[in-house]
Amino acid sequence: MAFSKNQSEVDEGLKGELAKKGVVVTTINQLYNWGRQSSIWPMQFGLACCAIEMIATACARYDIARFGAELFRPSPRQSDLMIVAGTVTKKMAPQVVRLYNQMAEPKYVITMGACSIAGGPFIDGYNVLRGIDRYIPIDVHLPGCPPRPEALLYGLMELQKKIQSQEIETTEWYQKGMKREYPVPDFGPHGLVPKFNPEVWQPRELDHRKDKYGEPILIGRKTKAPDLDAPLATPPVAQPPKPQTA
Amino acid sequence: MMEKMFEVQDPVNHDTQTLQVNIGPQHPSTHGVFRMNVVLDGETVVSLKPVMGYLHRNHEQIAENISYTASMPYTDRLDYFNSMSNNFAWALAVEKLANLDVPERAQYIRVIMAELTRLVNHVSVIGFLLNDLGAFFTPVLYAFREREKILDIFEEVSGARMMCNFLRFGGIKRDLPAGTLERIKEVIQNFPKFLDEFETLLTKNEILCMRCQNVGVLPAELAVNASITGPMLRASGVNYDVRKADKYSIYDRFDFKIPLGQTGDVYDRYYCRVLEMRESLKILQQALRDIPVTGEIISKKMAPFVKAPRNFKPPVGEAYGRVEAPKGELGFYVVSDGTPQPWRYHVRAPSLINLTILEDLCIGHKVADAIVILGSIDIVLGEVDH
């Protein structure tokens, strides 16, 4: 997604001339956003496998400190960015939404990994939420299982672009009556209640999954347990498929 | 037995109240999404109830609905620090079920990968243990520097850093690229230097000794009764290692020792892991010396199923394959009914079983020690909740 960059109306040549004299001309928006984008404090909050890659990003080789985002805070009150790193299960989803509500404005969310975007490889499980974007708004989606540390850095740079495009006058968190707290779902006996937050997410009208990937493979419920004590009818060797004769 | 060792004072006899504290699920030192329901008397832990299930991803249910080979990438995500060991256990279980043999070169490559995984796991765990002790992030930086070097090898071999999905039934997915063995040798040559540096900083460190010695003592009898395995059991002085007890794969060919602890406290668990890394290096050196230069990498019986894994139907029967994973004994129990999907699939997850002892270890200690004890048990929540 392309963001419109905050442009200064001052002539570039004039800026250069002034810079030689030691005078910097900028807009308050650019200064404000430059400060915010270079000191993003992420929340130290790992859910599953992707958290390890998040730690690896913070360590020496990838060094997220180059982007000013090395200060992982354990408390949601002190952090600007929530990296949802890992599978969000139905038991954990209420806590994730609650943590989002506790964060101070301005707040941003990155979903890291296929699981937190849409359920990932565990999408068929009964206990896995199919995407945390059903309950909270997401700024950057980061696919991969798990994404490499470089991918997380790229996601952070995309977020910085988004921050750079925001203006003080029109930002949400300076408006009156702004509401960025979302209801926390309940973990009921049949999953989460409600199933999604209609303010944030609506189910699609068309299901493209069938068009793209075809019919799901149905195995059918197995009802008869194998009789392990019975004498083996087949020899205990795996049989290769018979070659087809034309 | 525990009551004699620590005098748990009855809070009723004092003018104090007990305090119930929830540690987690979002807490920097619970190693993921894990909740401890702690009752405190002052700072002393009176009772501790672990609450799990925040990362229950229906591993077993999914595996019973997909083909045998398709379960392989799911085993990566069980214990996401050491995917190669998990693949190894699942491959051994199905090989037992379908009566497959593994070619020589593939056996050696498997062992090399499993031992490299042990290095990755132990070095990271020690880093996180120090993190819990208050040495925030500096030991992790050292540990992850070495981890990245080994992950480079995994990436070269399998294409992925963490989720390798490398082993197949009856062999491995593909042969090693040219020059990989030399790079593995280089990493192994440099690893003892790193370990010496790490130990200089940590092993005789006064703070580490004071915080870890005689904390969370696990008696050998209790450890055996609770079926604890892995470095935790060996730190209590019980000589049990699946590599020696079962001699799966080709582990009977290598000369290595099993490091044992004496008291079974947090310090012994830490030091056992350091010594185990040194023994792993010995195994790696022997494996790299003896590995055949060329050879098949997958058995002839399985060759038809490489392109068509859904046709793989093991005969009716049951099997249990186990390895000494870095966390303990990792086993897969599988029952086949002759169809492409297993009838029953069960994981014996070492993290889950080692965690059951947590309350016994923590009672009577301060709450700060409970965090350290949890760190020394070495849990990974993907495996605990599977």
XYZ file of C-alpha atoms in Angstrom:
632
model
C 0.000 0.000 0.000
C 1.403 3.372 -1.031
C 1.275 6.176 1.460
C 1.361 9.854 0.503
C 4.503 11.260 1.978
C 4.404 14.495 3.893
C 5.983 16.990 1.503
C 7.525 20.245 2.553
C 6.488 23.244 0.434
C 9.874 24.898 0.819
C 12.046 24.815 -2.303
C 14.694 22.085 -2.169
C 17.436 24.399 -3.472
C 16.662 27.001 -0.810
C 16.756 24.280 1.813
C 20.212 23.241 0.656
C 21.476 26.821 0.769
C 20.120 27.304 4.265
C 21.580 24.004 5.415
C 25.044 25.238 4.441
C 24.555 28.150 6.838
C 23.463 25.788 9.595
C 19.733 26.485 9.322
C 17.327 23.587 9.015
C 13.909 24.156 7.505
C 11.293 21.503 8.050
C 7.640 21.126 8.826
C 6.348 20.319 12.257
C 4.728 17.190 10.813
C 8.007 15.889 9.489
C 9.805 16.597 12.737
C 7.044 14.989 14.760
C 6.865 11.904 12.578
C 10.647 11.598 12.366
C 10.776 11.403 16.126
C 7.976 8.886 16.329
C 9.161 6.617 13.556
C 12.675 6.336 14.904
C 11.714 5.385 18.439
C 9.073 2.706 18.113
C 8.933 0.680 21.283
C 7.590 -2.794 20.577
C 5.926 -4.917 23.211
C 7.869 -7.935 24.443
C 5.123 -10.348 23.685
C 5.741 -13.664 22.018
C 3.066 -16.204 21.303
C 4.764 -19.047 19.437
C 7.496 -19.881 16.957
C 7.657 -16.406 15.400
C 8.684 -14.955 18.767
C 12.030 -16.692 18.428
C 12.609 -14.985 15.102
C 11.561 -11.741 16.763
C 14.264 -12.280 19.400
C 16.741 -13.147 16.653
C 15.871 -9.835 14.981
C 16.684 -8.024 18.199
C 20.023 -9.819 18.512
C 23.400 -8.952 17.081
C 23.194 -10.081 13.485
C 19.973 -8.380 12.437
C 20.013 -5.696 15.103
C 16.625 -4.024 15.103
C 18.277 -1.179 17.052
C 19.365 0.295 13.723
C 15.727 1.215 13.204
C 15.237 2.554 16.693
C 12.945 -0.251 17.770
C 15.186 -2.199 20.111
C 13.529 -1.272 23.375
C 11.169 -4.186 24.001
C 8.844 -3.216 26.820
C 7.141 -5.897 28.894
C 4.208 -3.631 29.704
C 1.574 -2.663 27.134
C 1.259 0.766 28.743
C 4.748 1.726 27.633
C 4.755 0.321 24.118
C 3.764 1.726 20.754
C 3.806 -1.403 18.649
C 2.362 -4.836 19.217
C 3.968 -7.593 17.154
C 1.508 -10.485 17.228
C 4.171 -13.148 16.810
C 2.570 -16.543 16.577
C -0.612 -18.558 16.583
C -3.510 -16.869 18.321
C -5.661 -19.560 19.851
C -9.213 -19.015 20.980
C -8.081 -19.116 24.584
C -5.440 -16.454 23.985
C -7.423 -14.096 21.731
C -9.248 -12.287 24.597
C -5.896 -11.524 26.234
C -4.477 -10.165 22.967
C -7.455 -7.836 22.528
C -7.176 -6.751 26.146
C -3.493 -5.977 25.704
C -4.317 -3.929 22.628
C -6.895 -1.971 24.620
C -4.339 -1.278 27.331
C -1.798 0.208 24.959
C -1.474 3.962 24.897
C -2.154 5.995 21.758
C -0.765 6.104 19.126
C -0.635 2.331 18.754
C 0.253 0.081 15.864
C -0.017 -3.648 15.237
C 2.062 -5.951 13.056
C 0.849 -9.501 12.513
C 3.904 -11.689 12.160
C 3.515 -15.033 10.481
C 0.799 -16.902 8.668
C -0.899 -18.038 11.874
C -1.773 -14.615 13.184
C -2.836 -13.431 9.725
C -5.239 -16.247 8.907
C -4.574 -19.347 10.991
C -1.661 -20.544 8.887
C -0.988 -24.278 8.836
C -3.282 -24.727 11.828
C -6.319 -23.200 10.105
C -8.192 -26.509 10.269
C -7.804 -26.783 14.012
C -10.762 -26.330 16.307
C -8.912 -24.060 18.698
C -7.124 -21.685 16.364
C -8.393 -18.219 15.571
C -8.393 -17.547 11.833
C -6.701 -14.204 11.995
C -6.416 -11.673 14.783
C -7.718 -8.986 12.387
C -11.211 -10.170 13.281
C -10.923 -8.291 16.550
C -8.329 -5.532 16.219
C -7.176 -3.350 13.302
C -3.831 -4.326 11.787
C -1.320 -2.003 10.167
C 1.137 -4.411 8.538
C 0.643 -8.062 7.621
C 3.858 -10.044 7.462
C 3.520 -13.466 5.761
C 5.862 -16.384 6.324
C 6.096 -19.405 8.561
C 8.012 -17.966 10.329
C 9.062 -14.798 8.483
C 12.790 -14.277 8.344
C 14.269 -11.504 10.487
C 14.824 -9.476 7.336
C 11.093 -9.705 6.699
C 10.364 -8.284 10.132
C 12.737 -5.414 9.428
C 10.956 -4.803 6.128
C 7.625 -4.795 7.942
C 8.988 -2.264 10.389
C 10.135 -0.057 7.502
C 6.674 -0.239 5.971
C 5.241 0.829 9.306
C 7.674 3.744 9.385
C 6.386 4.802 5.969
C 2.874 4.741 7.337
C 3.891 6.816 10.345
C 5.618 9.313 8.069
C 2.389 9.805 6.114
C 0.318 10.835 9.141
C -0.413 14.445 10.046
C -1.010 16.024 13.418
C -4.159 17.817 12.305
C -5.925 14.765 10.988
C -4.575 12.000 13.203
C -7.130 9.887 14.982
C -5.701 10.180 18.447
C -6.042 13.962 18.668
C -9.686 13.956 17.565
C -12.523 14.319 20.006
C -14.547 11.247 20.813
C -11.945 8.904 19.388
C -12.498 5.288 20.337
C -9.843 2.707 19.725
C -10.777 0.192 22.362
C -12.554 -2.842 21.112
C -14.781 -5.233 23.051
C -12.953 -8.228 24.468
C -14.483 -11.495 23.244
C -15.498 -14.197 25.679
C -14.131 -17.701 25.571
C -17.376 -19.614 25.641
C -18.079 -23.329 25.455
C -18.354 -23.208 21.645
C -15.508 -20.863 20.841
C -15.347 -17.111 21.000
C -18.418 -14.934 21.479
C -18.852 -12.859 19.313
C -17.151 -14.570 16.404
C -15.763 -11.314 15.033
C -15.965 -7.606 15.629
C -18.105 -6.110 12.835
C -16.464 -2.690 13.269
C -13.137 -4.137 12.207
C -13.806 -7.130 10.025
C -16.652 -8.423 7.871
C -16.876 -11.888 6.374
C -16.318 -11.976 2.660
C -19.274 -12.377 0.371
C -17.445 -14.701 -1.972
C -15.255 -17.547 -0.856
C -12.283 -17.557 -3.177
C -10.686 -20.500 -1.471
C -12.631 -22.988 -3.549
C -11.795 -21.231 -6.845
C -8.109 -21.129 -6.101
C -7.451 -24.380 -4.316
C -10.326 -26.605 -5.439
C -12.532 -28.724 -3.268
C -11.140 -29.645 0.143
C -10.089 -33.250 0.499
C -12.636 -34.990 2.660
C -11.470 -38.049 4.493
C -14.672 -38.835 6.271
C -14.945 -39.809 9.867
C -13.210 -43.015 10.755
C -15.338 -45.081 13.077
C -13.724 -48.504 13.201
C -10.542 -48.939 15.171
C -7.926 -51.230 13.672
C -7.695 -54.679 15.219
C -4.083 -54.854 16.307
C -4.278 -58.403 17.661
C -5.559 -59.946 14.438
C -3.024 -61.840 12.308
C -1.605 -59.627 9.643
C -3.383 -60.018 6.335
C -0.784 -57.989 4.466
C 2.953 -58.579 4.757
C 4.544 -55.973 7.088
C 6.162 -54.127 4.227
C 4.937 -50.928 2.639
C 3.605 -51.655 -0.821
C 4.554 -49.289 -3.608
C 1.730 -48.337 -5.996
C 1.354 -50.701 -8.935
C 2.698 -49.349 -12.214
C -0.113 -48.477 -14.571
C -0.277 -50.645 -17.657
C -1.351 -48.882 -20.789
C 9.968 -35.247 51.451
C 9.682 -31.639 50.368
C 8.140 -30.561 53.682
C 11.241 -31.651 55.533
C 13.540 -29.708 53.277
C 11.720 -26.404 53.454
C 9.677 -25.356 56.409
C 6.500 -24.074 54.889
C 5.010 -21.867 57.542
C 1.304 -22.091 57.961
C -0.073 -18.667 57.064
C -3.030 -19.135 59.417
C -0.847 -18.774 62.507
C 0.352 -15.317 61.533
C -1.357 -12.016 61.245
C -0.661 -12.008 57.525
C -2.643 -12.690 54.437
C -1.706 -14.813 51.498
C -1.699 -13.093 48.159
C -2.728 -14.659 44.912
C -0.728 -13.548 41.908
C -1.191 -14.450 38.279
C 2.093 -14.590 36.406
C 1.299 -14.624 32.724
C 0.072 -15.317 30.093
C 1.812 -12.156 28.890
C 4.959 -12.070 30.971
C 8.527 -11.705 29.717
C 9.862 -14.686 31.634
C 7.212 -17.338 31.167
C 8.802 -18.353 27.835
C 5.651 -17.882 25.851
C 2.022 -17.990 26.776
C 1.971 -19.795 30.076
C 0.247 -18.788 33.275
C 1.302 -19.548 36.837
C -1.322 -19.121 39.484
C 0.845 -18.435 42.527
C -0.237 -18.034 46.138
C 2.337 -16.015 48.053
C 2.953 -15.584 51.739
C 5.114 -12.501 51.771
C 7.515 -13.424 49.023
C 7.439 -17.160 49.638
C 5.552 -19.408 47.277
C 2.854 -21.380 49.122
C 1.209 -22.990 46.141
C 1.640 -22.799 42.421
C -0.789 -23.989 39.788
C 0.326 -23.972 36.171
C -2.368 -23.056 33.642
C -1.683 -24.297 30.142
C -3.517 -24.458 26.860
C -2.919 -20.966 25.564
C -1.104 -22.421 22.585
C -3.133 -25.576 22.018
C -2.942 -25.947 18.249
C -4.693 -29.306 17.771
C -1.527 -30.989 16.582
C -2.805 -34.520 17.136
C -6.216 -33.904 15.616
C -4.692 -32.376 12.481
C -2.195 -35.221 12.136
C -4.958 -37.832 12.223
C -6.564 -36.217 9.182
C -3.565 -35.844 6.898
C -1.079 -38.236 5.343
C 1.978 -39.465 7.198
C 4.451 -37.315 5.282
C 2.275 -34.240 5.692
C 2.674 -34.499 9.475
C 6.389 -33.869 9.112
C 6.184 -30.047 8.879
C 3.774 -30.013 11.815
C 6.333 -31.777 13.982
C 8.700 -28.867 13.265
C 6.317 -26.581 15.061
C 6.086 -28.735 18.182
C 9.340 -27.666 19.738
C 10.334 -24.846 17.479
C 13.904 -24.625 18.734
C 14.856 -28.054 17.481
C 12.847 -29.084 14.470
C 15.362 -31.673 13.267
C 15.039 -33.766 16.443
C 11.268 -33.732 16.166
C 11.472 -34.882 12.560
C 13.850 -37.601 13.656
C 11.433 -39.021 16.225
C 8.480 -39.034 13.838
C 10.563 -40.634 11.090
C 11.748 -43.348 13.501
C 8.163 -44.124 14.553
C 6.930 -44.573 10.988
C 10.032 -46.519 9.999
C 9.284 -48.945 12.794
C 5.666 -49.167 11.688
C 6.410 -49.772 8.015
C 9.616 -51.722 8.617
C 11.876 -49.477 6.592
C 15.645 -49.372 6.551
C 17.707 -46.229 6.213
C 20.818 -45.898 4.029
C 24.167 -45.315 5.672
C 24.817 -41.754 4.544
C 21.335 -40.648 5.520
C 21.855 -42.085 9.010
C 24.983 -40.018 9.500
C 23.370 -36.852 8.175
C 20.463 -37.384 10.558
C 22.759 -37.729 13.540
C 24.776 -34.663 12.539
C 21.613 -32.579 12.243
C 20.187 -33.864 15.529
C 23.376 -33.027 17.418
C 23.627 -29.580 15.841
C 20.072 -29.043 17.032
C 21.132 -29.950 20.557
C 23.807 -27.286 20.419
C 21.273 -24.692 19.248
C 18.807 -25.600 21.955
C 21.180 -25.756 24.917
C 22.963 -22.554 24.050
C 19.682 -20.673 23.711
C 18.275 -22.145 26.896
C 21.286 -21.031 28.905
C 20.886 -17.571 27.437
C 17.238 -17.408 28.459
C 18.001 -18.807 31.916
C 20.412 -15.930 32.492
C 17.744 -13.612 31.155
C 15.455 -14.827 33.918
C 18.220 -14.340 36.470
C 18.389 -10.661 35.616
C 21.317 -10.560 33.199
C 18.989 -8.981 30.707
C 19.774 -9.905 27.107
C 23.585 -9.910 27.212
C 24.002 -13.730 27.420
C 21.260 -14.095 24.812
C 23.318 -11.957 22.456
C 26.266 -14.320 22.853
C 24.031 -17.350 22.483
C 22.188 -16.168 19.420
C 25.426 -15.198 17.717
C 26.418 -18.877 17.766
C 22.901 -20.000 16.990
C 22.865 -17.989 13.775
C 25.973 -19.802 12.557
C 24.280 -23.174 12.978
C 21.030 -21.900 11.501
C 23.014 -20.917 8.406
C 23.905 -24.591 7.996
C 20.257 -25.595 8.397
C 19.259 -23.055 5.809
C 21.864 -24.324 3.399
C 20.762 -27.904 3.899
C 16.991 -27.634 4.048
C 16.092 -24.152 2.838
C 14.606 -22.914 6.093
C 16.184 -21.470 9.196
C 13.888 -22.828 11.847
C 11.243 -25.071 10.308
C 13.508 -27.468 8.480
C 11.142 -30.270 7.388
C 14.226 -32.139 6.272
C 13.843 -35.788 7.227
C 11.724 -38.277 5.323
C 10.678 -41.814 6.140
C 13.565 -44.040 5.183
C 16.022 -41.250 4.608
C 16.274 -37.518 4.130
C 14.812 -35.056 1.701
C 17.914 -34.167 -0.284
C 21.635 -34.684 -0.146
C 23.931 -32.124 1.402
C 25.125 -29.380 -0.960
C 28.806 -29.320 -1.863
C 30.993 -27.813 0.814
C 28.479 -28.078 3.645
C 30.500 -30.640 5.557
C 33.497 -28.309 5.521
C 31.366 -25.493 6.888
C 29.974 -27.744 9.606
C 33.553 -28.686 10.530
C 34.453 -25.024 10.735
C 31.527 -24.279 13.050
C 32.427 -27.235 15.259
C 36.061 -26.175 15.448
C 35.099 -22.711 16.620
C 32.392 -23.823 19.004
C 34.649 -24.911 21.924
C 36.248 -21.457 21.898
C 32.843 -19.908 22.294
C 31.934 -22.368 25.040
C 35.117 -21.514 26.946
C 34.305 -17.824 26.653
C 30.752 -18.439 27.768
C 31.899 -20.507 30.733
C 34.490 -17.937 31.760
C 31.695 -15.436 32.028
C 29.157 -17.673 33.698
C 30.228 -20.898 35.364
C 32.102 -19.479 38.329
C 30.186 -16.234 38.370
C 29.337 -15.487 41.973
C 25.864 -14.163 41.289
C 24.989 -17.181 39.189
C 26.272 -19.564 41.876
C 24.399 -17.816 44.661
C 21.140 -17.639 42.762
C 21.272 -21.165 41.359
C 22.959 -23.459 43.852
C 20.547 -25.292 46.149
C 17.557 -23.732 44.412
C 14.833 -25.989 43.087
C 16.427 -29.234 44.202
C 14.891 -32.234 42.461
C 15.639 -35.510 44.282
C 16.403 -38.482 42.067
C 13.540 -40.535 43.452
C 10.971 -37.863 42.732
C 12.408 -37.311 39.279
C 12.069 -40.977 38.372
C 8.570 -41.208 39.826
C 7.429 -38.182 37.843
C 9.016 -39.642 34.671
C 11.221 -36.631 34.120
C 13.665 -37.102 31.263
C 16.468 -35.241 29.612
C 19.072 -32.970 31.202
C 16.737 -32.388 34.150
C 16.819 -36.047 35.109
C 20.555 -36.367 34.550
C 21.218 -33.309 36.702
C 19.627 -35.256 39.554
C 22.178 -38.003 39.050
C 20.129 -40.631 37.227
C 22.024 -42.148 34.359
C 19.375 -42.409 31.694
C 19.812 -41.280 28.141
C 17.766 -42.698 25.282
C 20.828 -42.516 23.064
C 22.513 -45.067 25.335
C 19.438 -46.933 26.563
C 17.756 -47.499 23.210
C 20.712 -47.061 20.839
C 18.427 -45.929 18.050
C 19.782 -45.095 14.626
C 23.591 -45.395 14.743
C 24.283 -44.053 18.206
C 25.974 -47.304 19.236
C 28.915 -46.423 16.973
C 29.920 -43.258 18.774
C 32.021 -42.857 21.861
C 30.520 -40.309 24.204
C 29.747 -39.910 27.869
C 26.629 -38.909 29.752
C 27.267 -35.977 32.110
C 25.521 -36.384 35.452
C 24.781 -33.898 38.190
C 24.941 -34.451 41.926
C 22.413 -32.315 43.750
C 19.820 -31.710 41.049
C 19.537 -27.975 41.575
C 19.290 -25.235 38.961
C 23.069 -24.908 38.789
C 23.484 -28.602 37.989
C 20.913 -28.339 35.245
C 22.828 -25.426 33.784
C 26.176 -27.193 34.012
C 24.807 -30.483 32.661
C 23.746 -28.665 29.533
C 27.176 -27.124 29.076
C 28.819 -30.537 29.407
C 26.283 -32.106 27.075
C 27.224 -29.594 24.425
C 30.843 -30.704 24.729
C 29.787 -34.350 24.339
C 27.678 -33.435 21.320
C 30.744 -31.897 19.743
C 32.543 -35.212 20.237
C 29.730 -37.079 18.469
C 29.782 -34.558 15.655
C 33.509 -34.918 15.162
C 33.227 -38.704 14.985
C 30.260 -38.526 12.624
C 32.020 -36.112 10.313
C 35.060 -38.392 10.274
C 33.099 -41.551 9.465
C 30.412 -40.291 7.085
C 30.486 -42.033 3.684
C 31.457 -39.705 0.862
C 28.624 -40.732 -1.390
C 25.634 -42.973 -1.107
C 21.896 -43.191 -1.290
C 19.884 -40.843 0.835
C 16.496 -42.558 0.826
C 15.668 -46.238 0.973
C 14.534 -48.006 -2.170
C 11.195 -48.966 -0.641
C 10.294 -45.326 -0.102
C 11.525 -44.058 -3.461
C 8.093 -44.461 -5.184
C 6.454 -42.357 -2.479
C 8.740 -39.347 -2.810
C 6.589 -37.869 -5.548
C 3.306 -39.384 -4.307
C 3.327 -39.315 -0.502
C -0.430 -39.807 -0.254
C -0.076 -43.327 -1.596
C 2.008 -44.328 1.398
C -0.065 -46.781 3.433
C 1.743 -48.546 6.263
C 0.338 -51.922 7.300
C -2.025 -52.264 10.242
C -0.124 -52.042 13.482
C 1.264 -49.775 16.141
C 4.699 -48.316 16.788
C 6.458 -46.019 19.207
C 9.559 -44.181 18.073
C 11.610 -42.137 20.473
C 14.714 -40.012 20.466
C 16.690 -38.145 23.058
C 15.537 -34.667 22.108
C 17.391 -31.797 23.813
C 14.486 -31.395 26.237
C 14.109 -35.066 27.068
C 12.581 -38.185 25.633
C 10.441 -37.245 22.673
C 8.250 -40.068 21.447
C 5.597 -40.543 18.822
C 3.022 -43.284 19.212
C 1.186 -44.098 16.037
C -1.514 -46.644 15.199
C -2.152 -47.419 11.573
C -5.364 -48.855 10.148
C -3.988 -49.361 6.651
C -5.260 -46.076 5.253
C -3.093 -43.087 4.272
C -3.986 -41.368 7.559
C -2.999 -42.666 10.981
C -5.800 -43.892 13.237
C -4.143 -42.583 16.368
C -1.245 -40.229 16.730
C 0.132 -39.307 20.111
C 3.075 -37.175 21.141
C 5.013 -37.817 24.322
C 6.172 -34.262 24.792
C 9.104 -33.948 27.214
C 8.379 -30.309 28.043
C 4.876 -31.123 29.208
C 5.958 -33.998 31.434
C 8.919 -32.085 32.869
C 6.617 -29.205 33.708
C 4.393 -31.334 35.948
C 7.032 -31.172 38.679
C 7.063 -27.376 38.802
C 4.957 -26.964 41.940
C 7.079 -29.377 43.982
C 10.219 -27.508 43.031
C 8.896 -24.027 43.734
C 7.160 -24.430 47.094
C 9.134 -22.758 49.857
C 11.211 -20.624 47.534
C 10.927 -16.927 46.855
C 8.894 -15.857 43.859
C 12.038 -14.691 42.044
C 13.429 -18.212 42.363
C 10.241 -19.673 40.888
C 10.988 -17.783 37.667
C 14.521 -19.188 37.593
C 13.281 -22.725 38.245
C 10.825 -22.394 35.380
C 13.677 -21.215 33.174
C 15.817 -24.180 34.146
C 13.091 -26.709 33.315
C 13.445 -25.559 29.723
C 9.919 -25.554 28.372
C 8.728 -24.621 24.937
C 5.057 -23.860 24.891
C 4.495 -25.273 21.432
C 5.407 -28.648 22.826
C 3.699 -28.258 26.187
C 0.330 -27.497 24.687
C 0.683 -29.267 21.337
